[in-house]
Amino acid sequence: MAKTERQRLYDVLETLPVYVVLLTPDYHVPFANRFFRERFGESHGKRCFEYLFHRDEPCEICETYSVLKTGQPHRWEWTGPDGRNYDIYDFPFIDADGATLILEMGIDITERKQAEKALRELNETLEQRIAERTAELAASETRLSRAQEIAHLGSWELDLVKNELMWSDEVYRIFGLQPQEFSATYEAFLERVYPEDHAAVDAAYSDSVREGKDSYEIEHRVVRKDTGEVRWVLEKSQHVRDATGSIICSRGMVQDITARKQAEKELLKLTEELKRSNSDLEQFAYIASHDLQSPLRNVEGFVQLLARRYKGKFDGKADEFIQYISTGVKDMQMLILDILEYSKVGSDGKTFTTIDGSSCVTKALSNLKDTITEKHAEITCHEKLPQVHGDFAQLTSLFQNLLGNAIKFCTEKPIIHIAAKKEGPEYIFSVRDNGIGINPEVSDKIFAVFHRLHTKTEYPGTGIGLAICKKIVERHGGRIWVKSEPGKGSTFFFSLPAEE
Ligand code: ADP
């Protein structure tokens, strides 16, 4: 190469933004461009290993000089004494003078390497996070599946566009199916629905769509694939719509409610049996007490005749015995009338109308006026009692029983107060007295038929009055209870639904 020609080459290489050096087989550096010099300094005639690495000997492994052996270009990566990374290209190069040289080009790839490293680290972190998240998801899926198993509650999703049905593990368990046995379509699900419920299940979905509802709920039966057993399930579903409002997906839950259904069936059966036996009993009590009235009236007539015609004609004891019979007959008549009234509460009740509570009290007080006068009872009432929906005769009887007891179970002048207040959706009525009071331990029992706390000689009665009150209140949808202490008077409360 002529000198000028060589110089021209050097001039071109001088300003390149990569490093370029020429190396002789004996490690001298006849040319290094500005890029190289700025990074590694001037060679000042020193050999490459001397000025780059301050060594006395050539490096044991030197990739640059391998090209002299192979005669082939070589590419490799090098970390220079400046700590930066270079992408190195070595070419065998024959000078115009015929001398063999090495042309080495180095591109600074430090930034690229750092970016690659950062990217690699980021990737690793991301991979680690994904792995952690996947493990967390798997764990929460297991927890969800277990919770679903315990609650017998599964979840499903139906893609209406693709007709693809996805079930959680518990749905498979409820249907007694293995995932591989199920073709995951709506039709495959319908196959497992109890045949008689097909139409209802299909209609639940289509009706909700037609009526523009966002959800639907249905209880139906399914037939287990493994055992053929029929089970009850509750399904609740919600529709998902696209931007145009069309339903594209339905999501829902399915719960095995067989145990609840069985319990409901049992309860219904028991309630019906109870109703039947109650009504049989009422019928029996009614007929028996009704039919007993006439023979008892006969006995009463003859006893009165006996007393009138033969008084003083037998020995002294006979009059006393006749008196006993007469009292016994009266007691029995009272008992029969009470049983009759008790048996008629359910069967003989009138249809409900709007009733003024105060008018029931007025009527009850009028029925009790002789007793009130006799006992000098003082009865006050809350200014105006509310209106309720009910049976006038029965509510009057209710007040009459409670007021009658309040007067009866009193050792001094009876002072009685009637009141009412609204509490939420109901009215609470109360009848307070200053009587003998009741032991709280037995206060529940006194509402049962024939349950009395005293003998007839202490306080007359049949023990049916409060049972009648309870039956009347319950027929009106309310409750009855008492608060009392012996010697401190009693307050009887009953609730009735407030009129809308
Ligand atoms: P009866 O009044 O015919 O005995 P009830 O069914 O009306 O029957 O009452 C049952 C029992 O409850 C009464 O025998 C009495 O012991 C008790 N009792 C009811 N009302 C009162 C009251 N206001 N004060 C004290 N005890 C009462």
Short mmCIF file of C-alpha atoms and ligand atoms in Angstrom, two decimals:
data_model
loop_
_atom_site.label_atom_id
_atom_site.label_comp_id
_atom_site.label_asym_id
_atom_site.label_seq_id
_atom_site.Cartn_x
_atom_site.Cartn_y
_atom_site.Cartn_z
CA MET A 1 0.00 0.00 0.00
CA ALA A 2 1.42 3.40 -0.98
CA LYS A 3 1.92 5.68 1.96
CA THR A 4 -0.69 8.15 0.90
CA GLU A 5 -3.14 5.37 0.27
CA ARG A 6 -2.44 3.96 3.73
CA GLN A 7 -2.74 7.44 5.18
CA ARG A 8 -6.12 7.86 3.48
CA LEU A 9 -7.30 4.60 5.05
CA TYR A 10 -6.03 5.69 8.45
CA ASP A 11 -7.83 9.03 8.02
CA VAL A 12 -11.13 7.25 7.37
CA LEU A 13 -10.64 4.86 10.31
CA GLU A 14 -9.46 7.68 12.60
CA THR A 15 -12.88 9.25 13.19
CA LEU A 16 -15.07 6.14 13.31
CA PRO A 17 -17.28 5.81 16.48
CA VAL A 18 -15.83 2.33 17.08
CA TYR A 19 -12.32 1.37 17.88
CA VAL A 20 -10.01 0.18 15.11
CA VAL A 21 -6.43 -1.08 15.56
CA LEU A 22 -3.91 -2.78 13.37
CA LEU A 23 -1.68 -5.37 15.01
CA THR A 24 1.45 -6.95 13.69
CA PRO A 25 2.25 -10.66 14.28
CA ASP A 26 4.82 -9.53 16.88
CA TYR A 27 2.18 -7.65 18.87
CA HIS A 28 3.05 -4.12 17.75
CA VAL A 29 0.30 -1.60 17.10
CA PRO A 30 1.15 0.34 13.93
CA PHE A 31 -2.25 2.07 14.02
CA ALA A 32 -4.91 2.80 16.62
CA ASN A 33 -7.73 5.25 15.85
CA ARG A 34 -8.81 8.12 18.07
CA PHE A 35 -11.61 6.11 19.69
CA PHE A 36 -9.07 3.47 20.76
CA ARG A 37 -6.49 5.98 21.94
CA GLU A 38 -9.03 7.90 23.99
CA ARG A 39 -10.01 4.74 25.78
CA PHE A 40 -6.65 2.98 26.18
CA GLY A 41 -4.01 5.67 25.66
CA GLU A 42 -1.09 5.92 23.18
CA SER A 43 0.97 2.79 22.50
CA HIS A 44 4.32 4.68 22.23
CA GLY A 45 5.83 1.75 20.38
CA LYS A 46 4.92 -0.67 23.15
CA ARG A 47 3.47 -4.06 22.31
CA CYS A 48 -0.24 -4.55 22.92
CA PHE A 49 0.10 -6.73 26.04
CA GLU A 50 2.63 -4.26 27.47
CA TYR A 51 0.62 -1.10 27.24
CA LEU A 52 -2.84 -2.56 27.60
CA PHE A 53 -2.17 -5.07 30.37
CA HIS A 54 1.28 -4.05 31.64
CA ARG A 55 2.50 -7.60 31.00
CA ASP A 56 5.96 -8.76 29.92
CA GLU A 57 4.65 -11.74 28.04
CA PRO A 58 1.77 -12.11 25.55
CA CYS A 59 -1.49 -13.25 27.13
CA GLU A 60 -1.81 -17.04 27.48
CA ILE A 61 -5.09 -17.05 25.64
CA CYS A 62 -5.46 -14.35 23.07
CA GLU A 63 -8.43 -14.61 20.77
CA THR A 64 -7.16 -11.80 18.52
CA TYR A 65 -4.15 -13.73 17.38
CA SER A 66 -6.20 -16.90 16.70
CA VAL A 67 -7.09 -15.40 13.31
CA LEU A 68 -3.44 -15.68 12.26
CA LYS A 69 -3.67 -19.44 12.84
CA THR A 70 -7.07 -19.99 11.16
CA GLY A 71 -6.86 -17.24 8.54
CA GLN A 72 -10.59 -16.72 9.22
CA PRO A 73 -12.37 -13.63 10.61
CA HIS A 74 -13.27 -14.02 14.27
CA ARG A 75 -15.91 -12.40 16.41
CA TRP A 76 -15.87 -12.35 20.20
CA GLU A 77 -16.69 -10.30 23.24
CA TRP A 78 -14.09 -8.60 25.39
CA THR A 79 -14.07 -6.66 28.63
CA GLY A 80 -11.37 -4.02 28.25
CA PRO A 81 -9.06 -2.65 30.96
CA ASP A 82 -11.51 0.30 31.12
CA GLY A 83 -14.12 -2.16 32.42
CA ARG A 84 -16.39 -1.69 29.38
CA ASN A 85 -17.68 -4.41 27.08
CA TYR A 86 -16.74 -4.62 23.43
CA ASP A 87 -18.02 -6.65 20.52
CA ILE A 88 -14.77 -7.50 18.72
CA TYR A 89 -14.31 -8.31 15.04
CA ASP A 90 -10.85 -9.54 13.92
CA PHE A 91 -9.87 -9.87 10.27
CA PRO A 92 -6.58 -11.11 8.74
CA PHE A 93 -5.33 -8.18 6.74
CA ILE A 94 -2.52 -8.17 4.09
CA ASP A 95 -0.77 -4.87 3.80
CA ALA A 96 0.13 -3.48 0.32
CA ASP A 97 3.71 -4.31 1.29
CA GLY A 98 2.65 -7.97 1.62
CA ALA A 99 2.88 -7.93 5.42
CA THR A 100 0.25 -9.88 7.37
CA LEU A 101 -1.59 -7.81 9.94
CA ILE A 102 -4.69 -8.11 12.08
CA LEU A 103 -7.42 -5.51 11.71
CA GLU A 104 -9.43 -5.37 14.90
CA MET A 105 -12.67 -3.47 15.29
CA GLY A 106 -14.34 -3.06 18.68
CA ILE A 107 -17.87 -1.79 19.21
CA ASP A 108 -18.74 -0.56 22.70
CA ILE A 109 -21.70 -2.68 23.75
CA THR A 110 -21.60 -1.84 27.47
CA GLU A 111 -25.03 -0.11 27.44
CA ARG A 112 -26.56 -2.91 25.41
CA LYS A 113 -25.07 -5.48 27.83
CA GLN A 114 -26.38 -3.55 30.82
CA ALA A 115 -29.82 -3.31 29.22
CA GLU A 116 -29.68 -7.03 28.46
CA LYS A 117 -28.69 -7.75 32.07
CA ALA A 118 -31.43 -5.52 33.43
CA LEU A 119 -33.89 -7.20 31.09
CA ARG A 120 -32.71 -10.63 32.20
CA GLU A 121 -33.07 -9.67 35.85
CA LEU A 122 -36.49 -8.21 35.19
CA ASN A 123 -37.49 -11.38 33.42
CA GLU A 124 -36.27 -13.46 36.31
CA THR A 125 -38.18 -11.30 38.80
CA LEU A 126 -41.27 -11.48 36.65
CA GLU A 127 -40.94 -15.24 36.27
CA GLN A 128 -40.55 -15.55 40.02
CA ARG A 129 -43.59 -13.35 40.62
CA ILE A 130 -45.65 -15.32 38.11
CA ALA A 131 -44.59 -18.55 39.79
CA GLU A 132 -45.56 -17.16 43.23
CA ARG A 133 -48.87 -15.82 41.93
CA THR A 134 -49.63 -19.13 40.19
CA ALA A 135 -48.93 -20.98 43.44
CA GLU A 136 -51.15 -18.52 45.35
CA LEU A 137 -53.92 -18.94 42.79
CA ALA A 138 -53.66 -22.70 42.96
CA ALA A 139 -53.82 -22.54 46.77
CA SER A 140 -56.84 -20.24 46.75
CA GLU A 141 -58.52 -22.42 44.14
CA THR A 142 -57.98 -25.41 46.42
CA ARG A 143 -59.40 -23.43 49.35
CA LEU A 144 -62.39 -22.35 47.26
CA SER A 145 -62.95 -25.89 46.06
CA ARG A 146 -62.82 -27.17 49.67
CA ALA A 147 -65.21 -24.44 50.83
CA GLN A 148 -67.55 -25.31 47.96
CA GLU A 149 -67.35 -28.98 48.95
CA ILE A 150 -68.20 -28.22 52.58
CA ALA A 151 -71.10 -25.93 51.61
CA HIS A 152 -72.20 -28.32 48.83
CA LEU A 153 -72.04 -25.25 46.64
CA GLY A 154 -70.54 -25.22 43.16
CA SER A 155 -70.11 -22.48 40.58
CA TRP A 156 -70.53 -22.51 36.81
CA GLU A 157 -70.22 -20.27 33.78
CA LEU A 158 -72.01 -20.72 30.46
CA ASP A 159 -70.53 -18.98 27.39
CA LEU A 160 -73.63 -18.59 25.22
CA VAL A 161 -71.66 -17.61 22.14
CA LYS A 162 -69.52 -20.75 22.13
CA ASN A 163 -72.05 -22.89 24.08
CA GLU A 164 -69.29 -23.82 26.50
CA LEU A 165 -70.17 -24.69 30.08
CA MET A 166 -67.54 -24.57 32.81
CA TRP A 167 -68.12 -26.29 36.16
CA SER A 168 -66.23 -26.08 39.43
CA ASP A 169 -65.20 -29.36 41.09
CA GLU A 170 -68.18 -29.32 43.44
CA VAL A 171 -70.71 -29.23 40.57
CA TYR A 172 -69.15 -32.43 39.26
CA ARG A 173 -69.47 -33.92 42.75
CA ILE A 174 -73.13 -32.84 43.06
CA PHE A 175 -73.92 -34.37 39.65
CA GLY A 176 -71.89 -37.53 40.39
CA LEU A 177 -69.86 -37.01 37.21
CA GLN A 178 -66.18 -37.17 36.25
CA PRO A 179 -64.94 -34.22 34.13
CA GLN A 180 -64.07 -36.57 31.26
CA GLU A 181 -67.66 -37.87 31.21
CA PHE A 182 -69.12 -34.43 30.58
CA SER A 183 -69.17 -32.65 27.22
CA ALA A 184 -69.43 -29.19 28.88
CA THR A 185 -72.48 -27.92 27.00
CA TYR A 186 -75.90 -26.69 28.12
CA GLU A 187 -77.51 -29.75 26.51
CA ALA A 188 -75.22 -32.10 28.46
CA PHE A 189 -76.28 -30.32 31.67
CA LEU A 190 -80.00 -30.67 30.76
CA GLU A 191 -79.48 -34.42 30.37
CA ARG A 192 -78.70 -34.58 34.09
CA VAL A 193 -81.80 -32.57 35.09
CA TYR A 194 -84.68 -34.71 36.39
CA PRO A 195 -86.96 -35.21 33.34
CA GLU A 196 -90.04 -33.68 34.98
CA ASP A 197 -88.07 -30.50 35.76
CA HIS A 198 -86.65 -29.99 32.22
CA ALA A 199 -89.34 -27.59 31.10
CA ALA A 200 -89.17 -25.53 34.31
CA VAL A 201 -85.37 -25.22 34.14
CA ASP A 202 -85.47 -24.20 30.49
CA ALA A 203 -88.30 -21.74 31.15
CA ALA A 204 -86.47 -20.14 34.10
CA TYR A 205 -83.69 -19.12 31.76
CA SER A 206 -85.81 -18.07 28.75
CA ASP A 207 -88.37 -16.21 30.90
CA SER A 208 -85.64 -14.19 32.57
CA VAL A 209 -84.26 -13.26 29.14
CA ARG A 210 -87.69 -12.38 27.72
CA GLU A 211 -88.58 -10.27 30.75
CA GLY A 212 -85.22 -8.47 30.54
CA LYS A 213 -84.13 -9.68 33.99
CA ASP A 214 -80.48 -9.83 34.97
CA SER A 215 -80.77 -12.95 37.04
CA TYR A 216 -82.91 -15.95 37.85
CA GLU A 217 -83.27 -18.53 40.57
CA ILE A 218 -84.77 -22.01 40.51
CA GLU A 219 -84.94 -25.13 42.65
CA HIS A 220 -85.00 -28.36 40.70
CA ARG A 221 -83.95 -31.98 40.82
CA VAL A 222 -80.97 -33.62 39.17
CA VAL A 223 -80.16 -37.28 38.59
CA ARG A 224 -76.66 -38.30 39.71
CA LYS A 225 -74.72 -40.09 36.97
CA ASP A 226 -72.87 -42.47 39.31
CA THR A 227 -75.67 -43.67 41.62
CA GLY A 228 -78.80 -42.63 39.71
CA GLU A 229 -79.93 -40.91 42.94
CA VAL A 230 -82.28 -37.90 42.61
CA ARG A 231 -81.00 -34.79 44.44
CA TRP A 232 -82.47 -31.32 44.91
CA VAL A 233 -80.39 -28.28 43.91
CA LEU A 234 -80.82 -24.53 44.13
CA GLU A 235 -79.52 -22.58 41.15
CA LYS A 236 -78.92 -18.84 41.12
CA SER A 237 -77.67 -17.25 37.95
CA GLN A 238 -76.70 -13.82 36.64
CA HIS A 239 -76.55 -12.78 33.00
CA VAL A 240 -73.62 -10.91 31.47
CA ARG A 241 -74.46 -8.62 28.53
CA ASP A 242 -72.33 -7.14 25.75
CA ALA A 243 -72.36 -3.45 24.73
CA THR A 244 -75.54 -3.98 22.68
CA GLY A 245 -77.36 -5.49 25.65
CA SER A 246 -77.40 -9.07 24.34
CA ILE A 247 -76.70 -11.79 26.88
CA ILE A 248 -73.40 -13.44 26.07
CA CYS A 249 -72.75 -15.35 29.25
CA SER A 250 -74.49 -16.61 32.37
CA ARG A 251 -72.72 -17.20 35.66
CA GLY A 252 -74.20 -18.97 38.57
CA MET A 253 -73.98 -21.17 41.59
CA VAL A 254 -75.55 -24.52 42.30
CA GLN A 255 -76.15 -25.80 45.81
CA ASP A 256 -77.21 -29.23 46.96
CA ILE A 257 -80.32 -28.57 49.09
CA THR A 258 -81.55 -32.17 49.34
CA ALA A 259 -81.25 -32.22 53.14
CA ARG A 260 -83.22 -28.96 53.44
CA LYS A 261 -85.87 -30.20 51.03
CA GLN A 262 -86.28 -33.44 52.98
CA ALA A 263 -86.57 -31.49 56.23
CA GLU A 264 -89.15 -29.18 54.63
CA LYS A 265 -91.15 -32.18 53.41
CA GLU A 266 -91.03 -33.76 56.86
CA LEU A 267 -92.07 -30.49 58.46
CA LEU A 268 -94.96 -30.06 56.02
CA LYS A 269 -96.10 -33.61 56.73
CA LEU A 270 -95.86 -33.06 60.48
CA THR A 271 -97.65 -29.69 60.28
CA GLU A 272 -100.43 -31.24 58.28
CA GLU A 273 -100.73 -34.15 60.69
CA LEU A 274 -100.74 -31.68 63.58
CA LYS A 275 -103.42 -29.56 61.91
CA ARG A 276 -105.53 -32.63 61.24
CA SER A 277 -105.16 -33.97 64.76
CA ASN A 278 -105.86 -30.48 66.20
CA SER A 279 -108.97 -30.12 64.16
CA ASP A 280 -110.05 -33.69 65.08
CA LEU A 281 -109.55 -32.81 68.73
CA GLU A 282 -111.42 -29.54 68.39
CA GLN A 283 -114.23 -31.35 66.63
CA PHE A 284 -114.27 -33.98 69.37
CA ALA A 285 -114.22 -31.36 72.15
CA TYR A 286 -116.99 -29.44 70.42
CA ILE A 287 -119.25 -32.46 69.90
CA ALA A 288 -118.56 -33.88 73.34
CA SER A 289 -119.18 -30.62 75.18
CA HIS A 290 -122.16 -29.73 73.02
CA ASP A 291 -123.79 -33.16 73.52
CA LEU A 292 -123.05 -33.10 77.26
CA GLN A 293 -125.00 -29.89 77.73
CA SER A 294 -128.46 -31.38 77.36
CA PRO A 295 -128.09 -34.38 79.80
CA LEU A 296 -126.43 -31.95 82.21
CA ARG A 297 -129.39 -29.58 81.90
CA ASN A 298 -131.64 -32.55 82.79
CA VAL A 299 -129.56 -33.33 85.88
CA GLU A 300 -129.66 -29.64 86.83
CA GLY A 301 -133.47 -29.57 86.44
CA PHE A 302 -134.00 -32.63 88.59
CA VAL A 303 -131.57 -31.47 91.26
CA GLN A 304 -133.46 -28.18 91.47
CA LEU A 305 -136.75 -30.13 91.68
CA LEU A 306 -135.30 -32.33 94.40
CA ALA A 307 -134.10 -29.32 96.34
CA ARG A 308 -137.46 -27.54 96.05
CA ARG A 309 -139.78 -30.48 96.78
CA TYR A 310 -137.83 -32.46 99.34
CA LYS A 311 -135.90 -29.78 101.25
CA GLY A 312 -135.97 -30.75 104.97
CA LYS A 313 -137.81 -34.04 104.26
CA PHE A 314 -134.81 -36.36 104.40
CA ASP A 315 -132.26 -36.49 107.16
CA GLY A 316 -130.01 -33.43 107.75
CA LYS A 317 -127.18 -34.63 105.44
CA ALA A 318 -129.43 -34.99 102.37
CA ASP A 319 -129.83 -31.21 101.90
CA GLU A 320 -126.04 -30.83 102.07
CA PHE A 321 -125.55 -33.56 99.44
CA ILE A 322 -128.13 -32.02 97.15
CA GLN A 323 -126.21 -28.72 97.48
CA TYR A 324 -122.96 -30.51 96.49
CA ILE A 325 -124.62 -32.01 93.41
CA SER A 326 -125.94 -28.60 92.45
CA THR A 327 -122.47 -26.97 92.77
CA GLY A 328 -120.86 -29.85 90.84
CA VAL A 329 -123.37 -29.43 88.03
CA LYS A 330 -122.68 -25.67 87.87
CA ASP A 331 -118.90 -26.29 87.78
CA MET A 332 -119.38 -28.81 85.03
CA GLN A 333 -121.58 -26.44 83.02
CA MET A 334 -118.91 -23.74 83.31
CA LEU A 335 -116.23 -26.18 82.21
CA ILE A 336 -118.27 -27.37 79.24
CA LEU A 337 -118.97 -23.80 78.14
CA ASP A 338 -115.24 -22.95 78.38
CA ILE A 339 -114.22 -26.07 76.42
CA LEU A 340 -116.85 -25.20 73.85
CA GLU A 341 -115.51 -21.65 73.55
CA TYR A 342 -111.92 -22.93 73.31
CA SER A 343 -112.81 -25.40 70.56
CA LYS A 344 -114.65 -22.72 68.60
CA VAL A 345 -111.74 -20.20 68.39
CA GLY A 346 -110.26 -21.81 65.29
CA SER A 347 -113.38 -23.08 63.59
CA ASP A 348 -116.04 -20.56 64.47
CA GLY A 349 -114.02 -17.35 64.02
CA LYS A 350 -115.45 -14.51 61.95
CA THR A 351 -113.55 -12.97 59.01
CA PHE A 352 -111.29 -10.14 60.07
CA THR A 353 -112.38 -6.49 59.81
CA THR A 354 -110.86 -3.23 60.99
CA ILE A 355 -111.61 -3.01 64.67
CA ASP A 356 -111.20 -0.25 67.18
CA GLY A 357 -109.29 -1.67 70.18
CA SER A 358 -111.14 0.70 72.54
CA SER A 359 -114.55 -0.63 71.45
CA CYS A 360 -113.46 -4.20 72.37
CA VAL A 361 -112.47 -2.96 75.84
CA THR A 362 -115.78 -1.07 76.25
CA LYS A 363 -117.74 -4.22 75.37
CA ALA A 364 -115.60 -6.40 77.69
CA LEU A 365 -116.12 -3.92 80.57
CA SER A 366 -119.85 -3.92 79.97
CA ASN A 367 -119.91 -7.74 80.12
CA LEU A 368 -117.96 -7.59 83.39
CA LYS A 369 -119.89 -4.71 84.98
CA ASP A 370 -121.43 -6.81 87.82
CA THR A 371 -118.02 -8.18 88.88
CA ILE A 372 -116.46 -4.72 88.61
CA THR A 373 -119.14 -3.21 90.83
CA GLU A 374 -118.97 -6.09 93.28
CA LYS A 375 -115.17 -5.87 93.65
CA HIS A 376 -115.05 -2.02 93.41
CA ALA A 377 -112.42 -2.43 90.68
CA GLU A 378 -110.80 0.72 89.28
CA ILE A 379 -110.00 0.28 85.60
CA THR A 380 -108.25 2.92 83.49
CA CYS A 381 -107.36 2.77 79.84
CA HIS A 382 -104.83 4.44 77.58
CA GLU A 383 -106.69 7.34 75.98
CA LYS A 384 -107.42 5.62 72.70
CA LEU A 385 -106.37 2.12 71.76
CA PRO A 386 -105.23 1.59 68.14
CA GLN A 387 -107.21 0.06 65.32
CA VAL A 388 -106.36 -3.52 64.41
CA HIS A 389 -107.39 -6.10 61.89
CA GLY A 390 -109.31 -8.88 63.59
CA ASP A 391 -112.41 -10.61 64.93
CA PHE A 392 -114.40 -8.28 67.21
CA ALA A 393 -116.03 -11.02 69.30
CA GLN A 394 -112.72 -12.84 69.88
CA LEU A 395 -110.74 -9.71 70.75
CA THR A 396 -113.50 -8.70 73.17
CA SER A 397 -113.29 -12.16 74.74
CA LEU A 398 -109.50 -11.75 74.98
CA PHE A 399 -109.80 -8.47 76.94
CA GLN A 400 -112.64 -9.92 79.01
CA ASN A 401 -110.56 -12.94 80.07
CA LEU A 402 -107.53 -10.84 80.99
CA LEU A 403 -109.61 -8.21 82.85
CA GLY A 404 -111.66 -10.92 84.58
CA ASN A 405 -108.46 -12.58 85.84
CA ALA A 406 -107.00 -9.21 86.88
CA ILE A 407 -110.09 -8.62 89.05
CA LYS A 408 -110.28 -12.21 90.28
CA PHE A 409 -106.65 -12.75 91.35
CA CYS A 410 -106.60 -9.77 93.69
CA THR A 411 -106.78 -9.62 97.47
CA GLU A 412 -107.39 -5.88 97.74
CA LYS A 413 -109.25 -3.28 95.64
CA PRO A 414 -108.28 -4.12 92.05
CA ILE A 415 -106.53 -1.28 90.21
CA ILE A 416 -106.09 -2.14 86.55
CA HIS A 417 -104.60 -0.24 83.65
CA ILE A 418 -104.91 -1.07 79.94
CA ALA A 419 -102.38 0.37 77.46
CA ALA A 420 -100.98 -0.07 73.94
CA LYS A 421 -97.89 1.10 72.06
CA LYS A 422 -96.47 0.58 68.60
CA GLU A 423 -93.24 -1.40 68.32
CA GLY A 424 -91.98 -1.91 64.76
CA PRO A 425 -94.61 -3.69 62.69
CA GLU A 426 -96.88 -4.52 65.65
CA TYR A 427 -98.89 -3.11 68.52
CA ILE A 428 -98.15 -4.34 72.03
CA PHE A 429 -101.21 -4.26 74.29
CA SER A 430 -100.90 -4.63 78.06
CA VAL A 431 -103.22 -5.25 81.02
CA ARG A 432 -101.56 -4.41 84.36
CA ASP A 433 -103.01 -5.29 87.76
CA ASN A 434 -102.07 -4.98 91.44
CA GLY A 435 -103.01 -8.60 92.20
CA ILE A 436 -101.32 -11.59 93.78
CA GLY A 437 -98.72 -11.94 91.00
CA ILE A 438 -97.25 -15.09 89.47
CA ASN A 439 -93.99 -16.93 90.04
CA PRO A 440 -91.90 -16.21 86.86
CA GLU A 441 -90.77 -19.86 86.76
CA VAL A 442 -94.30 -21.03 85.94
CA SER A 443 -95.47 -18.01 84.00
CA ASP A 444 -95.19 -19.88 80.66
CA LYS A 445 -97.29 -22.82 81.82
CA ILE A 446 -100.42 -20.84 82.68
CA PHE A 447 -101.27 -20.49 78.98
CA ALA A 448 -101.80 -24.27 78.69
CA VAL A 449 -105.30 -25.75 78.98
CA PHE A 450 -106.39 -26.63 82.56
CA HIS A 451 -103.20 -25.25 84.09
CA ARG A 452 -104.06 -23.44 87.33
CA LEU A 453 -101.86 -22.30 90.21
CA HIS A 454 -104.64 -22.36 92.81
CA THR A 455 -107.47 -24.55 94.01
CA LYS A 456 -111.10 -23.84 93.10
CA THR A 457 -111.85 -22.95 96.70
CA GLU A 458 -109.12 -20.30 96.69
CA TYR A 459 -110.06 -18.84 93.28
CA PRO A 460 -112.86 -20.26 91.11
CA GLY A 461 -112.15 -21.10 87.48
CA THR A 462 -111.60 -23.82 84.91
CA GLY A 463 -108.02 -23.10 83.80
CA ILE A 464 -109.06 -22.54 80.19
CA GLY A 465 -109.29 -18.71 80.03
CA LEU A 466 -105.64 -18.02 79.19
CA ALA A 467 -105.51 -20.94 76.74
CA ILE A 468 -108.42 -19.30 74.91
CA CYS A 469 -106.50 -15.95 74.97
CA LYS A 470 -103.41 -17.64 73.49
CA LYS A 471 -105.43 -19.27 70.74
CA ILE A 472 -107.16 -15.99 69.86
CA VAL A 473 -103.89 -14.02 69.77
CA GLU A 474 -102.19 -16.67 67.62
CA ARG A 475 -105.13 -16.74 65.21
CA HIS A 476 -104.51 -12.98 64.82
CA GLY A 477 -100.78 -13.49 64.12
CA GLY A 478 -99.54 -12.31 67.54
CA ARG A 479 -97.94 -13.57 70.77
CA ILE A 480 -98.97 -13.44 74.44
CA TRP A 481 -96.80 -13.39 77.56
CA VAL A 482 -96.75 -12.19 81.16
CA LYS A 483 -94.33 -10.29 83.41
CA SER A 484 -94.94 -10.72 87.06
CA GLU A 485 -93.61 -11.34 90.53
CA PRO A 486 -95.51 -12.88 93.44
CA GLY A 487 -97.13 -10.11 95.51
CA LYS A 488 -96.23 -7.39 93.03
CA GLY A 489 -99.05 -7.60 90.51
CA SER A 490 -98.92 -8.87 86.92
CA THR A 491 -98.82 -7.35 83.47
CA PHE A 492 -100.16 -9.45 80.60
CA PHE A 493 -98.90 -8.43 77.15
CA PHE A 494 -100.07 -9.46 73.71
CA SER A 495 -98.98 -8.32 70.28
CA LEU A 496 -101.10 -7.83 67.16
CA PRO A 497 -99.85 -6.90 63.69
CA ALA A 498 -100.24 -3.16 63.04
CA GLU A 499 -102.56 -2.29 60.14
CA GLU A 500 -100.68 -1.26 56.96
P1 ADP B 1 -108.67 -19.60 85.44
O1 ADP B 1 -108.71 -18.13 85.55
O2 ADP B 1 -109.96 -20.19 85.05
O3 ADP B 1 -108.03 -20.27 86.59
P2 ADP B 1 -106.84 -19.06 83.34
O4 ADP B 1 -106.41 -19.91 82.20
O5 ADP B 1 -107.49 -17.78 83.00
O6 ADP B 1 -107.74 -19.96 84.22
O7 ADP B 1 -105.59 -18.78 84.24
C1 ADP B 1 -104.71 -19.81 84.57
C2 ADP B 1 -104.01 -19.51 85.88
O8 ADP B 1 -103.11 -18.41 85.71
C3 ADP B 1 -104.91 -19.05 86.96
O9 ADP B 1 -105.48 -20.15 87.63
C4 ADP B 1 -103.98 -18.27 87.86
O10 ADP B 1 -103.28 -19.13 88.69
C5 ADP B 1 -103.04 -17.64 86.89
N1 ADP B 1 -103.42 -16.25 86.55
C6 ADP B 1 -104.09 -15.83 85.46
N2 ADP B 1 -104.25 -14.48 85.50
C7 ADP B 1 -103.65 -14.04 86.61
C8 ADP B 1 -103.48 -12.74 87.21
N3 ADP B 1 -103.93 -11.62 86.64
N4 ADP B 1 -102.80 -12.67 88.38
C9 ADP B 1 -102.33 -13.78 88.99
N5 ADP B 1 -102.48 -15.05 88.47
C10 ADP B 1 -103.13 -15.16 87.30
#
